[in-house]
Coordinates of C-alpha atoms and ligand atoms in Angstrom, one line a residue:
Chain A
M1 CA 107.3 82.5 147.2
R2 CA 106.7 83.1 143.6
K3 CA 106.7 86.8 144.2
R4 CA 110.0 86.6 146.0
I5 CA 111.6 84.8 143.1
L6 CA 110.3 87.3 140.6
F7 CA 111.5 90.0 142.8
S8 CA 115.0 88.7 143.0
I9 CA 115.1 88.3 139.3
A10 CA 113.9 91.8 138.8
G11 CA 116.5 93.0 141.3
M12 CA 119.2 91.1 139.5
M13 CA 118.2 92.5 136.2
S14 CA 118.1 96.0 137.4
T15 CA 121.7 95.8 138.8
L16 CA 122.7 94.4 135.4
L17 CA 120.9 97.3 133.9
A18 CA 122.5 99.9 136.2
M19 CA 125.7 98.6 134.9
A20 CA 124.5 98.8 131.4
E21 CA 123.2 102.2 131.9
A22 CA 126.7 103.4 132.8
R23 CA 127.8 102.6 129.2
F24 CA 127.1 106.0 127.9
P25 CA 126.8 109.1 130.0
K26 CA 123.8 111.3 129.8
P27 CA 124.5 113.8 127.0
D28 CA 124.9 117.5 128.0
F29 CA 123.1 119.3 125.3
T30 CA 124.4 122.8 124.5
S31 CA 121.7 123.7 122.0
G32 CA 118.9 123.9 124.5
Y33 CA 117.4 120.6 123.4
E34 CA 114.5 119.5 125.5
Y35 CA 113.4 115.9 126.1
P36 CA 110.3 115.1 124.1
D37 CA 107.2 114.5 126.2
I38 CA 105.7 111.3 125.1
T39 CA 102.5 110.1 126.8
H40 CA 100.6 106.9 126.5
G41 CA 96.9 106.4 127.0
V42 CA 95.2 104.1 129.3
P43 CA 91.6 103.3 128.4
M44 CA 88.8 104.2 130.9
E45 CA 87.9 100.6 131.7
Q46 CA 85.8 101.5 134.8
F47 CA 83.2 103.3 132.7
W48 CA 82.8 100.4 130.3
N49 CA 82.7 97.9 133.0
I50 CA 79.8 99.7 134.7
L51 CA 78.0 100.0 131.3
D52 CA 78.6 96.2 130.7
I53 CA 76.9 95.3 134.0
V54 CA 74.0 97.7 133.5
L55 CA 73.4 96.4 130.0
L56 CA 73.7 92.8 131.2
V57 CA 71.0 93.2 133.8
A58 CA 68.8 95.3 131.5
M59 CA 69.0 92.9 128.6
M60 CA 68.3 89.9 130.8
S61 CA 65.3 91.7 132.3
V62 CA 64.0 92.5 128.8
V63 CA 64.4 88.8 127.8
V64 CA 62.5 87.7 130.9
W65 CA 59.7 90.1 130.1
A66 CA 59.7 89.1 126.4
A67 CA 59.7 85.4 127.2
Y68 CA 57.2 85.3 130.1
K69 CA 54.9 88.3 129.5
K70 CA 55.1 89.4 125.9
R71 CA 55.9 86.0 124.6
S72 CA 57.6 87.4 121.7
R73 CA 60.5 86.1 119.7
A74 CA 61.0 89.4 118.0
V75 CA 62.1 91.2 121.1
I76 CA 64.5 88.3 122.0
F77 CA 65.9 88.5 118.4
S78 CA 66.6 92.2 118.8
T79 CA 68.4 91.8 122.1
S80 CA 70.5 89.1 120.3
I81 CA 71.5 91.7 117.7
L82 CA 72.3 94.2 120.3
S83 CA 74.4 91.6 122.2
V84 CA 76.4 90.6 119.1
G85 CA 76.9 94.3 118.3
Y86 CA 77.8 95.5 121.8
F87 CA 79.2 92.6 123.8
G88 CA 80.6 90.9 120.7
F89 CA 82.1 93.3 118.2
F90 CA 82.3 96.5 120.3
R91 CA 83.6 95.1 123.5
S92 CA 85.3 92.3 121.6
G93 CA 83.7 89.6 123.7
C94 CA 86.0 89.8 126.6
V95 CA 85.6 89.2 129.6
C96 CA 82.6 87.1 128.9
S97 CA 80.6 85.0 131.4
V98 CA 82.0 81.8 129.9
G99 CA 85.5 82.9 130.5
S100 CA 84.8 84.4 133.9
L101 CA 84.4 80.9 135.2
Q102 CA 88.2 80.7 135.2
N103 CA 88.7 84.0 137.0
V104 CA 86.3 82.8 139.7
T105 CA 88.1 79.4 139.9
L106 CA 91.5 81.2 140.2
A107 CA 90.1 83.5 142.9
M108 CA 89.1 80.5 144.9
T109 CA 92.5 78.8 144.7
D110 CA 95.0 81.6 144.4
P111 CA 95.1 83.9 147.5
D112 CA 97.1 86.5 145.5
Y113 CA 94.6 86.9 142.7
H114 CA 92.3 89.8 143.0
L115 CA 89.0 89.2 141.3
P116 CA 87.6 92.4 139.7
W117 CA 84.1 93.1 141.0
Y118 CA 82.5 93.2 137.6
V119 CA 84.0 89.9 136.6
L120 CA 82.3 88.4 139.7
L121 CA 79.0 90.0 138.6
I122 CA 79.4 88.8 135.0
F123 CA 79.8 85.3 136.4
L124 CA 77.0 85.4 139.1
L125 CA 74.2 87.4 137.5
P126 CA 73.4 84.9 134.7
I127 CA 73.4 82.1 137.3
V128 CA 71.0 84.1 139.6
F129 CA 68.7 84.7 136.6
A130 CA 68.9 81.0 135.6
L131 CA 67.8 80.0 139.1
L132 CA 64.9 82.4 138.9
F133 CA 63.8 82.2 135.2
G134 CA 66.0 79.7 133.3
R135 CA 68.7 80.4 130.8
V136 CA 67.8 84.0 130.1
F137 CA 71.4 84.8 129.6
C138 CA 71.8 82.3 126.8
S139 CA 68.6 83.5 125.1
G140 CA 69.7 86.9 123.8
V141 CA 72.5 88.2 126.0
C142 CA 75.4 85.9 125.5
P143 CA 77.2 87.2 122.4
L144 CA 78.5 83.7 121.6
G145 CA 75.0 82.2 121.7
A146 CA 73.4 85.2 120.0
L147 CA 75.8 85.0 117.1
Q148 CA 74.9 81.4 116.4
E149 CA 71.2 82.1 116.9
L150 CA 71.1 84.9 114.4
I151 CA 72.3 82.9 111.5
N152 CA 70.4 79.7 112.3
V153 CA 67.8 78.8 109.6
R154 CA 67.3 75.1 109.7
N155 CA 67.7 72.6 112.5
F156 CA 68.7 69.1 111.5
R157 CA 68.7 66.8 114.4
L158 CA 71.4 64.4 115.4
S159 CA 70.0 61.2 116.7
R160 CA 69.2 61.2 120.4
A161 CA 72.0 58.8 121.3
V162 CA 74.7 60.8 119.5
S163 CA 73.4 64.0 120.9
S164 CA 73.3 62.6 124.4
A165 CA 76.9 61.4 124.1
L166 CA 78.0 64.7 122.7
S167 CA 76.3 66.6 125.5
M168 CA 79.0 65.1 127.9
I169 CA 81.6 67.3 126.2
P170 CA 80.7 70.5 127.9
W171 CA 81.1 68.8 131.3
I172 CA 84.5 67.4 130.4
Y173 CA 85.5 70.8 129.0
L174 CA 84.2 72.3 132.3
A175 CA 86.3 69.9 134.4
F176 CA 89.5 70.7 132.4
T177 CA 88.8 74.4 132.5
I178 CA 88.6 74.3 136.3
L179 CA 91.7 72.1 136.5
Y180 CA 93.8 74.4 134.4
A181 CA 92.5 77.6 136.0
A182 CA 92.9 76.2 139.5
T183 CA 96.5 75.2 138.9
R184 CA 97.3 78.5 137.2
S185 CA 98.3 76.7 134.0
Q186 CA 96.2 78.5 131.4
F187 CA 92.8 79.9 130.6
L188 CA 91.5 77.1 128.4
V189 CA 88.3 78.8 127.4
C190 CA 90.0 81.9 126.3
R191 CA 92.5 80.0 124.3
L192 CA 89.9 77.8 122.6
D193 CA 87.2 80.5 122.2
P194 CA 86.1 80.0 118.5
F195 CA 84.3 83.3 118.2
I196 CA 86.6 85.8 119.7
G197 CA 88.7 86.0 116.6
I198 CA 85.6 86.8 114.6
F199 CA 84.6 89.6 117.0
R200 CA 88.1 91.0 117.0
L201 CA 88.5 90.5 113.2
G202 CA 91.8 88.8 113.8
G203 CA 93.7 86.4 116.0
D204 CA 94.7 82.8 116.0
W205 CA 93.9 81.4 112.6
G206 CA 93.2 77.9 113.8
M207 CA 90.6 79.2 116.1
I208 CA 89.0 81.5 113.5
I209 CA 88.7 78.6 111.1
F210 CA 87.1 76.5 113.9
G211 CA 84.8 79.4 114.6
V212 CA 83.8 79.7 111.0
I213 CA 83.1 76.0 110.7
L214 CA 80.9 76.2 113.8
L215 CA 79.1 79.2 112.3
I216 CA 78.5 77.3 109.1
M217 CA 77.2 74.4 111.2
S218 CA 74.9 76.7 113.2
V219 CA 73.1 77.6 110.0
F220 CA 71.8 74.0 109.9
I221 CA 72.1 72.9 113.6
G222 CA 70.9 75.1 116.4
R223 CA 73.8 76.5 118.4
P224 CA 76.4 73.8 118.1
F225 CA 78.8 75.5 120.5
C226 CA 76.1 76.0 123.1
Q227 CA 74.8 72.4 122.8
Y228 CA 78.1 70.5 122.6
L229 CA 80.9 72.7 123.9
C230 CA 80.0 75.5 126.2
P231 CA 81.1 74.8 129.8
Y232 CA 79.2 77.7 131.3
G233 CA 76.0 76.5 129.5
A234 CA 76.5 73.2 131.3
L235 CA 76.6 75.0 134.6
L236 CA 73.6 77.2 133.7
S237 CA 71.6 74.1 132.7
V238 CA 71.9 72.8 136.3
F239 CA 70.5 76.0 137.8
S240 CA 68.0 76.3 135.0
S241 CA 66.5 72.9 135.6
L242 CA 65.9 73.9 139.2
S243 CA 64.5 77.3 138.3
W244 CA 61.7 79.0 140.1
K245 CA 59.6 80.0 137.1
K246 CA 59.5 77.7 134.1
L247 CA 58.8 78.7 130.5
E248 CA 55.7 77.2 128.9
I249 CA 55.2 76.7 125.2
T250 CA 51.7 77.9 125.4
Q251 CA 49.6 79.2 128.2
K252 CA 46.6 77.3 126.8
S253 CA 46.4 73.6 126.6
C254 CA 48.7 71.6 124.4
I255 CA 46.9 69.8 121.6
N256 CA 49.9 67.5 120.8
C257 CA 50.4 68.8 117.3
A258 CA 54.2 68.3 117.6
L259 CA 54.9 71.6 115.7
C260 CA 56.9 73.1 118.6
D261 CA 59.1 70.1 118.8
K262 CA 60.2 70.5 115.2
S263 CA 60.8 74.2 115.7
C264 CA 63.2 74.0 118.7
P265 CA 66.8 74.5 117.5
V266 CA 68.3 72.9 120.6
D267 CA 66.0 69.8 120.9
A268 CA 64.8 71.0 124.2
I269 CA 61.2 69.8 124.0
H270 CA 60.2 66.5 125.6
Q271 CA 57.7 64.5 123.6
P272 CA 54.7 63.0 125.4
Q273 CA 55.5 59.4 126.3
S274 CA 53.8 56.7 128.2
S275 CA 55.7 53.7 129.4
K276 CA 54.6 51.2 126.8
T277 CA 56.2 48.1 128.2
K278 CA 54.6 47.8 131.6
E279 CA 57.4 47.3 134.1
S280 CA 56.7 45.9 137.5
R281 CA 57.4 48.2 140.3
S282 CA 60.1 46.0 141.8
A283 CA 62.0 45.9 138.6
G284 CA 61.9 49.7 138.3
V285 CA 63.1 50.1 141.9
R286 CA 65.9 47.6 141.3
R287 CA 67.0 49.5 138.2
I288 CA 67.0 52.8 140.1
V289 CA 69.0 51.3 143.0
L290 CA 71.5 49.8 140.6
M291 CA 72.0 53.2 138.9
S292 CA 72.3 54.9 142.2
A293 CA 75.0 52.5 143.1
L294 CA 76.8 53.1 139.8
L295 CA 76.9 56.8 140.5
P296 CA 79.6 56.7 143.2
L297 CA 81.4 54.0 141.3
F298 CA 81.7 56.2 138.2
T299 CA 82.7 59.1 140.3
A300 CA 85.5 57.2 141.9
A301 CA 86.6 55.5 138.7
C302 CA 87.0 58.7 136.7
G303 CA 88.7 60.4 139.7
I304 CA 91.2 57.6 139.9
L305 CA 91.7 57.6 136.2
L306 CA 92.6 61.3 136.0
H307 CA 94.7 61.1 139.2
Q308 CA 96.9 58.5 137.5
H309 CA 97.4 60.8 134.6
S310 CA 97.9 63.9 136.6
D311 CA 101.7 64.0 135.9
T312 CA 101.1 64.0 132.2
L313 CA 98.4 66.6 132.5
S314 CA 100.7 68.8 134.6
R315 CA 102.8 69.5 131.5
A316 CA 100.3 72.1 130.6
H317 CA 101.9 74.2 133.4
K318 CA 104.8 76.4 132.4
D319 CA 107.1 75.4 135.3
V320 CA 106.7 71.6 134.8
Y321 CA 107.1 72.0 131.0
L322 CA 110.3 74.1 131.5
Y323 CA 111.6 71.6 134.1
E324 CA 111.2 68.8 131.6
L325 CA 112.8 70.8 128.8
V326 CA 115.8 71.6 131.1
M327 CA 116.1 68.0 132.1
A328 CA 115.9 66.8 128.5
Q329 CA 118.5 69.3 127.6
Q330 CA 120.8 68.0 130.3
N331 CA 120.4 64.4 129.4
D332 CA 121.1 65.2 125.8
P333 CA 123.5 68.1 125.5
D334 CA 123.5 67.9 121.7
M335 CA 119.9 68.9 121.6
E336 CA 119.2 72.3 120.2
E337 CA 118.5 74.7 123.0
C338 CA 115.0 76.2 122.8
I339 CA 114.2 79.7 123.8
E340 CA 112.7 78.6 127.1
V341 CA 115.9 76.8 128.2
E342 CA 118.1 79.5 126.8
T343 CA 116.3 82.1 128.8
F344 CA 116.3 80.0 131.9
N345 CA 120.1 79.5 131.7
A346 CA 120.7 83.2 130.8
M347 CA 118.9 84.3 133.9
G348 CA 121.0 82.0 135.9
G349 CA 118.1 79.7 136.7
N350 CA 118.5 77.3 139.6
I351 CA 117.4 73.8 138.7
D352 CA 116.7 72.8 142.3
E353 CA 114.4 75.7 142.7
L354 CA 112.7 74.9 139.5
K355 CA 112.3 71.3 140.5
A356 CA 110.7 72.4 143.8
K357 CA 108.3 74.6 141.9
A358 CA 107.5 71.8 139.4
D359 CA 106.9 69.3 142.2
K360 CA 104.5 71.8 143.9
V361 CA 102.6 72.1 140.7
K362 CA 102.5 68.3 140.3
D363 CA 101.0 68.0 143.8
D364 CA 98.4 70.6 142.9
Y365 CA 97.6 68.6 139.8
A366 CA 97.3 65.3 141.7
F367 CA 94.6 66.9 143.8
Y368 CA 92.7 69.0 141.2
A369 CA 92.9 66.3 138.5
T370 CA 91.2 63.9 140.9
L371 CA 88.5 66.5 141.6
A372 CA 88.0 67.1 137.9
G373 CA 87.8 63.3 137.3
C374 CA 85.2 63.0 140.0
L375 CA 83.1 65.7 138.5
I376 CA 83.2 64.0 135.1
G377 CA 82.4 60.6 136.6
F378 CA 79.6 62.1 138.7
V379 CA 78.0 63.7 135.7
I380 CA 78.2 60.5 133.6
G381 CA 76.6 58.6 136.5
F382 CA 74.0 61.2 137.1
K383 CA 73.0 61.3 133.4
L384 CA 72.6 57.6 133.3
L385 CA 70.5 57.7 136.5
K386 CA 68.3 60.4 134.9
W387 CA 67.8 58.5 131.7
S388 CA 66.8 55.4 133.7
L389 CA 64.0 57.3 135.4
K390 CA 61.3 57.0 132.7
R391 CA 58.7 59.5 133.2
S392 CA 55.4 59.6 131.5
R393 CA 54.2 62.8 130.0
K394 CA 50.9 63.6 128.4
T395 CA 51.9 66.8 126.5
Y396 CA 54.9 68.4 124.9
E397 CA 57.0 70.1 127.6
I398 CA 60.1 72.3 127.7
D399 CA 63.2 70.7 129.2
S400 CA 64.3 73.7 131.1
A401 CA 67.9 72.4 131.4
R402 CA 68.4 72.6 127.6
C403 CA 66.0 75.4 126.6
T404 CA 67.9 78.5 125.6
M405 CA 64.6 80.5 125.5
C406 CA 64.8 81.5 121.9
G407 CA 61.0 81.8 121.7
K408 CA 60.7 80.0 118.4
C409 CA 58.3 77.4 119.7
F410 CA 55.8 80.2 120.7
N411 CA 55.3 81.1 117.1
Y412 CA 54.9 77.6 116.0
C413 CA 52.2 76.6 118.5
P414 CA 48.8 76.9 116.8
Q415 CA 47.2 77.5 120.2
N416 CA 49.2 80.7 120.5
L417 CA 47.9 81.9 117.1
T418 CA 44.3 81.9 118.1
K419 CA 43.1 84.9 120.1
K420 CA 42.6 84.5 123.8
Chain B
M1 CA 53.2 68.2 146.5
D2 CA 54.5 65.1 144.8
R3 CA 57.9 63.6 145.4
R4 CA 59.4 65.1 142.2
D5 CA 58.4 68.6 143.1
F6 CA 59.6 68.1 146.6
L7 CA 63.0 67.0 145.4
R8 CA 63.2 69.9 143.0
T9 CA 62.4 72.4 145.7
C10 CA 65.1 70.9 147.9
G11 CA 67.5 71.1 144.9
A12 CA 66.5 74.7 144.2
I13 CA 67.0 75.7 147.9
F14 CA 70.4 74.0 147.9
A15 CA 71.4 75.6 144.6
G16 CA 70.3 79.0 145.9
G17 CA 72.4 78.4 149.0
V18 CA 75.4 77.5 147.0
V19 CA 75.1 80.7 144.9
L20 CA 74.7 82.8 148.0
A21 CA 77.6 81.2 149.7
A22 CA 79.9 81.4 146.7
G23 CA 78.8 84.9 146.0
G24 CA 79.6 86.0 149.6
M25 CA 82.9 84.2 149.6
L26 CA 84.0 85.7 146.3
T27 CA 82.9 89.2 147.3
T28 CA 85.7 89.2 149.9
K29 CA 88.1 88.5 147.0
T30 CA 87.0 91.7 145.2
K31 CA 87.6 94.0 148.1
G32 CA 90.7 96.1 148.5
E33 CA 92.6 97.8 145.8
E34 CA 91.4 98.1 142.2
G35 CA 91.8 94.9 140.3
D36 CA 94.8 94.0 138.2
V37 CA 93.2 94.1 134.8
F38 CA 95.8 95.4 132.6
W39 CA 98.7 93.3 131.2
Q40 CA 102.1 94.8 131.2
I41 CA 105.7 93.8 130.5
D42 CA 108.3 94.3 133.2
P43 CA 111.0 95.8 131.0
F44 CA 113.7 94.7 133.5
A45 CA 112.6 91.1 133.2
C46 CA 112.0 90.9 129.4
T47 CA 114.6 89.1 127.4
Q48 CA 113.4 90.2 124.0
C49 CA 112.6 86.6 122.8
G50 CA 110.5 87.8 119.9
R51 CA 107.3 86.2 121.0
C52 CA 105.7 89.5 121.7
E53 CA 105.6 90.1 118.0
T54 CA 104.1 86.7 117.1
D55 CA 101.8 85.7 120.0
C56 CA 99.5 88.6 120.5
V57 CA 96.0 88.0 119.5
L58 CA 96.0 91.1 117.4
P59 CA 97.2 90.9 113.7
V60 CA 99.9 93.5 114.6
S61 CA 100.9 93.0 118.2
A62 CA 99.7 95.5 120.8
V63 CA 103.3 95.4 122.2
K64 CA 105.3 98.4 121.0
C65 CA 108.8 99.6 121.6
F66 CA 109.0 102.6 124.0
H67 CA 111.9 104.9 124.3
A68 CA 113.1 106.4 127.6
N69 CA 114.9 109.4 126.2
K70 CA 116.2 110.3 129.7
V71 CA 118.1 107.1 129.8
C72 CA 119.3 107.3 126.2
G73 CA 122.9 108.2 125.4
Y74 CA 121.8 109.8 122.1
C75 CA 124.7 107.8 120.5
D76 CA 125.6 108.2 116.9
L77 CA 126.3 104.5 116.6
C78 CA 123.1 103.3 118.2
G79 CA 122.9 99.6 119.0
G80 CA 119.2 99.7 118.6
Y81 CA 119.1 101.6 115.3
Y82 CA 122.0 100.0 113.4
R83 CA 122.7 96.4 112.7
P84 CA 125.9 95.2 114.5
S85 CA 127.9 94.9 111.2
V86 CA 127.0 98.3 109.8
K87 CA 129.7 100.0 107.7
D88 CA 128.3 103.5 106.9
L89 CA 126.2 105.2 109.5
N90 CA 123.5 106.3 107.2
T91 CA 119.7 105.7 107.3
A92 CA 119.6 103.2 104.5
A93 CA 117.2 100.4 105.2
E94 CA 119.7 97.6 105.0
N95 CA 121.7 99.3 107.9
Q96 CA 118.7 99.5 110.2
M97 CA 117.9 97.0 112.9
C98 CA 114.2 97.6 112.7
P99 CA 112.5 95.5 110.0
T100 CA 109.7 97.9 109.7
G101 CA 111.7 101.2 109.7
A102 CA 109.8 102.3 112.8
I103 CA 112.7 104.1 114.4
Q104 CA 113.3 107.7 113.4
R105 CA 116.7 109.2 113.8
K106 CA 117.1 112.9 114.0
F107 CA 120.3 114.9 114.4
V108 CA 120.2 117.1 117.5
E109 CA 123.7 118.5 117.8
E110 CA 127.2 117.2 117.5
P111 CA 127.5 114.3 118.4
Y112 CA 124.0 113.5 119.5
F113 CA 121.1 111.9 117.7
E114 CA 117.6 111.6 118.9
Y115 CA 115.7 108.4 118.3
T116 CA 111.9 108.2 118.2
I117 CA 109.6 105.2 117.7
D118 CA 106.8 105.4 115.2
E119 CA 104.3 103.2 117.1
S120 CA 102.1 102.8 114.0
L121 CA 105.0 100.9 112.3
C122 CA 106.4 99.0 115.2
N123 CA 105.4 95.4 115.5
G124 CA 107.0 94.7 118.9
C125 CA 109.7 92.4 117.6
G126 CA 112.1 93.7 120.1
K127 CA 115.2 93.5 117.8
C128 CA 116.1 97.1 118.6
V129 CA 115.5 96.5 122.3
K130 CA 117.9 93.6 122.2
G131 CA 120.5 95.8 120.4
C132 CA 120.1 98.7 122.8
T133 CA 120.2 96.5 125.9
S134 CA 123.3 94.7 124.8
F135 CA 125.3 97.6 123.3
G136 CA 123.7 100.8 124.6
N137 CA 122.0 102.2 127.7
G138 CA 118.9 100.0 127.5
S139 CA 116.7 102.9 126.8
L140 CA 114.6 101.1 124.3
F141 CA 112.1 98.7 125.9
L142 CA 108.9 96.8 125.1
Q143 CA 105.5 97.8 126.6
V144 CA 102.0 96.7 126.0
L145 CA 100.3 99.8 124.4
Q146 CA 97.2 99.9 126.5
D147 CA 95.0 101.7 124.0
L148 CA 95.6 98.9 121.5
C149 CA 95.6 96.0 123.9
Q150 CA 92.3 94.1 124.1
Q151 CA 92.8 93.3 127.8
C152 CA 92.4 89.6 127.1
N153 CA 91.3 87.7 130.1
E154 CA 94.6 85.9 129.8
C155 CA 97.3 87.6 127.7
Q156 CA 98.3 85.1 125.1
I157 CA 101.9 86.4 125.2
A158 CA 102.1 86.0 128.9
R159 CA 101.3 82.4 128.5
V160 CA 104.4 81.8 126.4
C161 CA 106.8 84.5 127.7
P162 CA 110.0 82.5 128.6
S163 CA 111.0 85.1 131.2
N164 CA 107.6 85.5 132.9
A165 CA 107.9 89.2 132.2
I166 CA 104.2 89.8 131.6
Q167 CA 101.9 90.3 134.6
R168 CA 98.5 91.6 135.5
V169 CA 98.9 95.2 136.8
S170 CA 96.4 97.8 138.1
Y171 CA 95.3 101.0 136.4
K172 CA 98.0 103.1 138.2
D173 CA 100.7 100.7 137.1
A174 CA 99.4 100.4 133.5
Y175 CA 102.9 101.3 132.2
K176 CA 106.2 100.3 133.6
L177 CA 108.4 103.0 132.2
K178 CA 112.1 103.1 132.5
D179 CA 112.5 106.9 132.7
H180 CA 111.2 107.0 136.3
A181 CA 113.4 104.3 137.6
Ligands
SF4_1 S1 75.4 78.0 126.2 FE1 77.2 79.1 126.6 S2 77.7 80.1 124.6 FE2 75.6 79.4 124.5 S3 74.4 81.1 125.0 FE3 74.7 80.0 126.9 S4 76.5 80.8 127.9 FE4 76.5 81.5 125.7
SF4_2 S1 62.1 78.6 123.7 FE1 63.3 76.8 124.4 S2 62.0 75.1 124.0 FE2 61.2 76.8 122.8 S3 62.2 76.6 120.8 FE3 63.5 78.0 122.0 S4 65.0 76.7 123.0 FE4 63.4 75.3 122.2
SF4_3 S1 107.5 87.4 125.3 FE1 108.4 88.1 127.3 S2 110.6 87.9 127.0 FE2 109.7 87.8 124.9 S3 109.7 89.9 124.1 FE3 107.7 89.6 125.1 S4 108.0 90.3 127.3 FE4 110.0 90.0 126.4
SF4_4 S1 112.9 96.8 115.9 FE1 111.0 95.8 116.4 S2 110.5 96.5 118.4 FE2 112.1 97.9 117.6 S3 110.9 99.6 116.7 FE3 111.3 98.1 115.1 S4 109.5 96.8 115.1 FE4 109.5 97.9 117.0
SF4_5 S1 96.4 91.1 126.4 FE1 95.8 90.3 124.4 S2 95.9 92.1 123.1 FE2 97.0 92.6 124.9 S3 99.1 92.2 124.5 FE3 98.3 90.4 125.4 S4 97.6 89.1 123.7 FE4 97.9 91.2 122.9

């Protein structure tokens, strides 16, 4: 449908153009003038795409080796530098895994969209690695994470409650990213990427300032973007928490010195805890049952909430936005015509056709907004459920969902300093 | 195996299954022709709104004016080169449509003039294109210069283009030139 409309517009324009082209005849040169030969280059993307994938796999493998075998932060640090240099500045951070999320969503919902093979790999490989070894990708391969990692010196902690609340943001961001990509409205992650402007040394000023603020923050707080914004990191954390191998702070026994806990930039180390207030088994069971009952409740509630606002949200789509502008213009003819409406009228736009398109988009929104709401609600419910399951631990342990495998804790653990 | 480990193993198997299924399904999406990874303007759809100059992520837009010499009338009074109200047909800056002086005018033979775009000066504002399309043969047109374009995952101009003229194209269609039409 959409294609056909575009086609007819193109057809119309070219007839117009054919008329326009008749304005002046082709000159007959008598002086032997020859038309200049102007050529324009097209970059060899294929080559770079292959190199991207090869480097992606190679660097993730190196990180696995460095974290599990060599247990060396130095190696991870070097891959971070390479990542910022190559994926960041040289390849200007695009397409990145975080953004590929949207291409994949679009591929699932839009039958016309052709997903480039390397974008699929950029999306899948980090997830496969996460399922095997944890967030290897975040460690020293993701240019966004690496950039923040390289300049981090201190890690001031936010309180657990604030941090937990903020850690919902990536999920909300993820839900909206999927919503906007699935409805073909916009690529939210690309538009709000705070570091791309820095990698490209130019771009939207608002985003560059945001990026610089985040970078200044990352000097004092470990990876603020990864912890409190990145939607792909949220996805990876799920796979990472189920991973086959899990990273350990030390291969010897933990002596509970708490040094590693202080060193971790992303607060990914669980402290030992014993349930001090003895709770009767039945009370515990009751709490878990209650929380499990709340889970579907939250899911439904958030789903309904977003469903009710789907019309408002759908304004993010060009067609709906244009339709509303055209209607506003019609209701108030004195209003100054904006470029969108002007173009629409100049191209002889048909309001009924536009309305049909806008209604179609609104229907899409009604469905996907509900889905996005359910996702948000489910995550809230699940997090509450997880917090309610108090688990006793005897030693310091890595929370594999949060751990970005920086390797800092290795160097802090006194057990690692003594020879084997 | 305690209950926690059992749940985790189940979860891991499930997650692995999801990855495999999603991977398999998405692989079918990558088959066929090469992907449409380049962004390009359809010169027949573009209405020269001016956003190509302002909305590209690059400090100076990757969109440049192209000239289809074979369509051009080589006019002395060029609608793309001169402002509409021009009095003397000379190359003084105040007579020129182009704000950056990117169009070069060269005498060929009576009464023809050749126009060439200096891409290093052009900022993609489309003023000349508008002039040429309304008063001339429409031989000037805007294109994304692929060696400059960053191949953004989503072109920021496409997002705001009022005539939906910017689309994903494949390698072989990386330029939509007017000469071959
Ligand atoms: S959390 Fe996101 S931004 Fe941070 S390293 Fe991981 S993928 Fe990159
Ligand atoms: S390796 Fe993981 S747990 Fe250890 S300091 Fe780094 S992020 Fe924290
Ligand atoms: S934004 Fe669209 S209509 Fe405006 S100049 Fe660019 S291609 Fe043409
Ligand atoms: S008028 Fe604008 S589009 Fe035309 S050559 Fe000059 S800068 Fe480029
Ligand atoms: S893809 Fe990016 S760099 Fe290329 S024209 Fe669009 S905004 Fe500019």
